[in-house]
Short mmCIF file of C-alpha atoms in Angstrom, two decimals:
data_model
loop_
_atom_site.label_atom_id
_atom_site.label_comp_id
_atom_site.label_asym_id
_atom_site.label_seq_id
_atom_site.Cartn_x
_atom_site.Cartn_y
_atom_site.Cartn_z
CA MET J 24 51.54 -99.64 -27.83
CA LEU J 25 49.22 -98.52 -25.06
CA GLU J 26 49.97 -94.92 -26.00
CA LEU J 27 48.80 -95.72 -29.52
CA LEU J 28 45.53 -97.21 -28.25
CA ASN J 29 44.91 -94.21 -26.01
CA SER J 30 45.69 -91.75 -28.79
CA VAL J 31 42.57 -92.75 -30.72
CA LYS J 32 39.82 -90.60 -29.27
CA SER J 33 36.18 -90.13 -30.06
CA LEU J 34 35.31 -87.02 -32.04
CA PRO J 35 32.39 -84.68 -31.35
CA SER J 36 30.78 -85.87 -34.58
CA ASP J 37 30.67 -89.40 -33.10
CA GLU J 38 27.86 -88.26 -30.81
CA ARG J 39 25.52 -88.43 -33.83
CA ILE J 40 26.19 -92.18 -34.16
CA LYS J 41 23.37 -93.92 -32.31
CA SER J 42 24.61 -97.50 -32.36
CA LYS J 43 27.32 -98.44 -29.86
CA ARG J 44 28.69 -101.03 -32.30
CA ALA J 45 28.85 -98.42 -35.08
CA ARG J 46 30.80 -96.07 -32.75
CA GLU J 47 33.18 -98.92 -31.87
CA TYR J 48 33.63 -99.69 -35.54
CA VAL J 49 34.49 -96.07 -36.33
CA LYS J 50 37.00 -96.02 -33.47
CA LEU J 51 38.55 -99.28 -34.71
CA MET J 52 38.94 -97.82 -38.19
CA ARG J 53 40.72 -94.80 -36.70
CA LEU J 54 42.94 -97.15 -34.72
CA TYR J 55 43.67 -99.14 -37.87
CA GLU J 56 44.77 -95.95 -39.65
CA GLU J 57 46.96 -95.01 -36.69
CA LEU J 58 48.51 -98.49 -36.66
CA GLU J 59 49.25 -98.19 -40.38
CA ARG J 60 51.02 -94.86 -39.80
CA GLU J 61 53.03 -96.35 -36.94
CA LYS J 62 53.98 -99.39 -39.02
CA THR J 63 55.14 -97.15 -41.86
CA ARG J 64 57.24 -95.12 -39.44
CA LEU J 65 58.83 -98.26 -37.99
CA ASP J 66 59.46 -99.67 -41.49
CA ARG J 67 61.54 -96.57 -42.24
CA GLU J 68 63.41 -96.62 -38.93
CA LEU J 69 64.25 -100.32 -38.52
CA GLN J 70 67.90 -101.20 -39.06
CA GLU J 71 68.73 -104.25 -41.23
CA ASP J 72 69.46 -106.44 -38.19
CA GLU J 73 66.13 -105.41 -36.64
CA LYS J 74 64.30 -106.22 -39.87
CA GLN J 75 65.94 -109.65 -39.90
CA GLU J 76 64.94 -110.19 -36.27
CA ALA J 77 61.34 -109.21 -37.06
CA PHE J 78 61.32 -111.50 -40.11
CA GLU J 79 62.57 -114.45 -38.03
CA ALA J 80 59.85 -113.88 -35.42
CA LEU J 81 57.15 -113.65 -38.09
CA SER J 82 58.56 -116.73 -39.82
CA ARG J 83 58.23 -118.81 -36.69
CA GLU J 84 54.77 -117.52 -35.87
CA PHE J 85 53.25 -117.76 -39.35
CA ASN J 86 55.36 -120.54 -40.87
CA ILE J 87 56.87 -118.24 -43.50
CA PRO J 88 59.37 -120.04 -45.74
CA PRO J 89 62.86 -118.57 -46.24
CA TYR J 90 62.25 -118.55 -50.01
CA VAL J 91 59.13 -117.96 -52.09
CA THR J 92 58.17 -118.72 -55.67
CA VAL J 93 57.91 -116.22 -58.49
CA ARG J 94 54.12 -116.31 -58.12
CA ASP J 95 54.26 -115.53 -54.39
CA ALA J 96 56.77 -112.71 -54.91
CA ALA J 97 54.58 -111.25 -57.66
CA GLU J 98 51.58 -111.32 -55.31
CA ILE J 99 53.52 -109.71 -52.49
CA MET J 100 55.00 -106.99 -54.71
CA GLY J 101 51.83 -106.43 -56.73
CA ILE J 102 53.55 -106.87 -60.08
CA SER J 103 53.56 -109.52 -62.80
CA PRO J 104 55.54 -112.77 -62.56
CA GLN J 105 57.43 -111.67 -65.68
CA MET J 106 58.66 -108.55 -63.87
CA ILE J 107 59.73 -110.70 -60.91
CA ARG J 108 61.76 -112.94 -63.25
CA ARG J 109 63.33 -109.85 -64.81
CA TYR J 110 64.20 -108.43 -61.37
CA CYS J 111 65.75 -111.77 -60.41
CA ALA J 112 67.80 -111.96 -63.62
CA GLU J 113 68.96 -108.34 -63.19
CA GLY J 114 69.91 -108.89 -59.54
CA LYS J 115 67.30 -106.45 -58.22
CA LEU J 116 65.97 -109.26 -56.03
CA SER J 117 68.07 -111.67 -54.03
CA ALA J 118 67.22 -114.94 -55.76
CA GLN J 119 68.68 -118.16 -57.15
CA GLN J 120 67.54 -119.82 -60.33
CA THR J 121 66.56 -123.41 -59.49
CA LEU J 122 67.42 -124.73 -62.94
CA GLU J 123 69.39 -122.65 -65.44
CA GLY J 124 67.07 -121.16 -68.07
CA SER J 125 63.90 -122.58 -66.49
CA GLY J 126 62.39 -119.31 -65.28
CA LYS J 127 61.99 -120.84 -61.83
CA TRP J 128 63.56 -118.88 -58.99
CA ARG J 129 63.95 -119.21 -55.24
CA ILE J 130 63.44 -115.67 -53.95
CA ALA J 131 64.60 -114.71 -50.46
CA THR J 132 61.42 -113.87 -48.57
CA ALA J 133 62.90 -111.47 -46.00
CA GLN J 134 63.53 -108.79 -48.62
CA LEU J 135 59.80 -108.57 -49.36
CA MET J 136 58.66 -107.38 -45.92
CA GLU J 137 58.21 -103.76 -47.02
CA GLN J 138 56.20 -104.60 -50.13
CA PRO J 139 52.56 -103.52 -50.58
CA ASN J 140 50.93 -106.92 -50.10
CA TRP J 141 53.15 -108.29 -47.33
CA GLU J 142 50.29 -108.24 -44.81
CA ARG J 143 48.08 -110.17 -47.23
CA PHE J 144 50.84 -112.78 -47.56
CA ILE J 145 51.10 -113.03 -43.75
CA ASP J 146 47.32 -113.48 -43.52
CA LYS J 147 47.46 -116.21 -46.16
CA ARG J 148 50.25 -118.01 -44.28
CA ALA J 149 48.36 -117.69 -40.98
CA LYS J 150 45.26 -119.24 -42.57
CA LEU J 151 47.33 -122.08 -44.02
CA LYS J 152 48.89 -122.73 -40.62
CA LYS J 153 45.47 -122.76 -38.96
CA GLN J 154 44.06 -125.13 -41.59
CA SER J 155 47.07 -127.43 -41.27
CA ALA J 156 46.72 -127.52 -37.49
CA ALA J 157 43.00 -128.29 -37.79
CA LEU J 158 43.71 -131.07 -40.28
CA ALA J 159 46.42 -132.53 -38.03
CA ASP J 160 44.02 -132.43 -35.06
CA GLU J 161 41.36 -134.19 -37.12
CA VAL J 162 43.82 -136.91 -38.21
CA LEU J 163 44.93 -137.43 -34.60
CA THR J 164 41.30 -137.66 -33.48
CA GLN J 165 40.61 -140.23 -36.20
CA LEU J 166 43.69 -142.23 -35.21
CA ASP J 167 42.76 -142.13 -31.52
CA SER J 168 39.23 -143.32 -32.24
CA GLY J 169 40.50 -146.19 -34.38
CA VAL J 170 38.68 -145.13 -37.55
#
């Protein structure tokens, strides 16, 4: 990882940027692009067992459920809920129908890690976890104070 950080260098054109914060921002954007390239490379190279290991680590850290709803899968894949239901029915996604003919499916989350909006889903889960922790802290504070 350190190699990746060190690989992002300033360019001669950066000398024209007067603000230190603007220069830092430009460097961060370059680093972001480099991280995206590295993530794409690793996505291609990870073996199935390594993907499962990564999913389990992310699940613990961000409270990711083993199964998601049709709506969540549609968000993650960037397609309509109808297409998700079709993929489930055709076996293109690993899923179980919760009630025969209902259109409700439990979709295995791990298979969605390489989808376009996976990072957005992780961010959403991280925010939910943070909000839940804050709410739990507030409840404990209220209980401790006797309110």
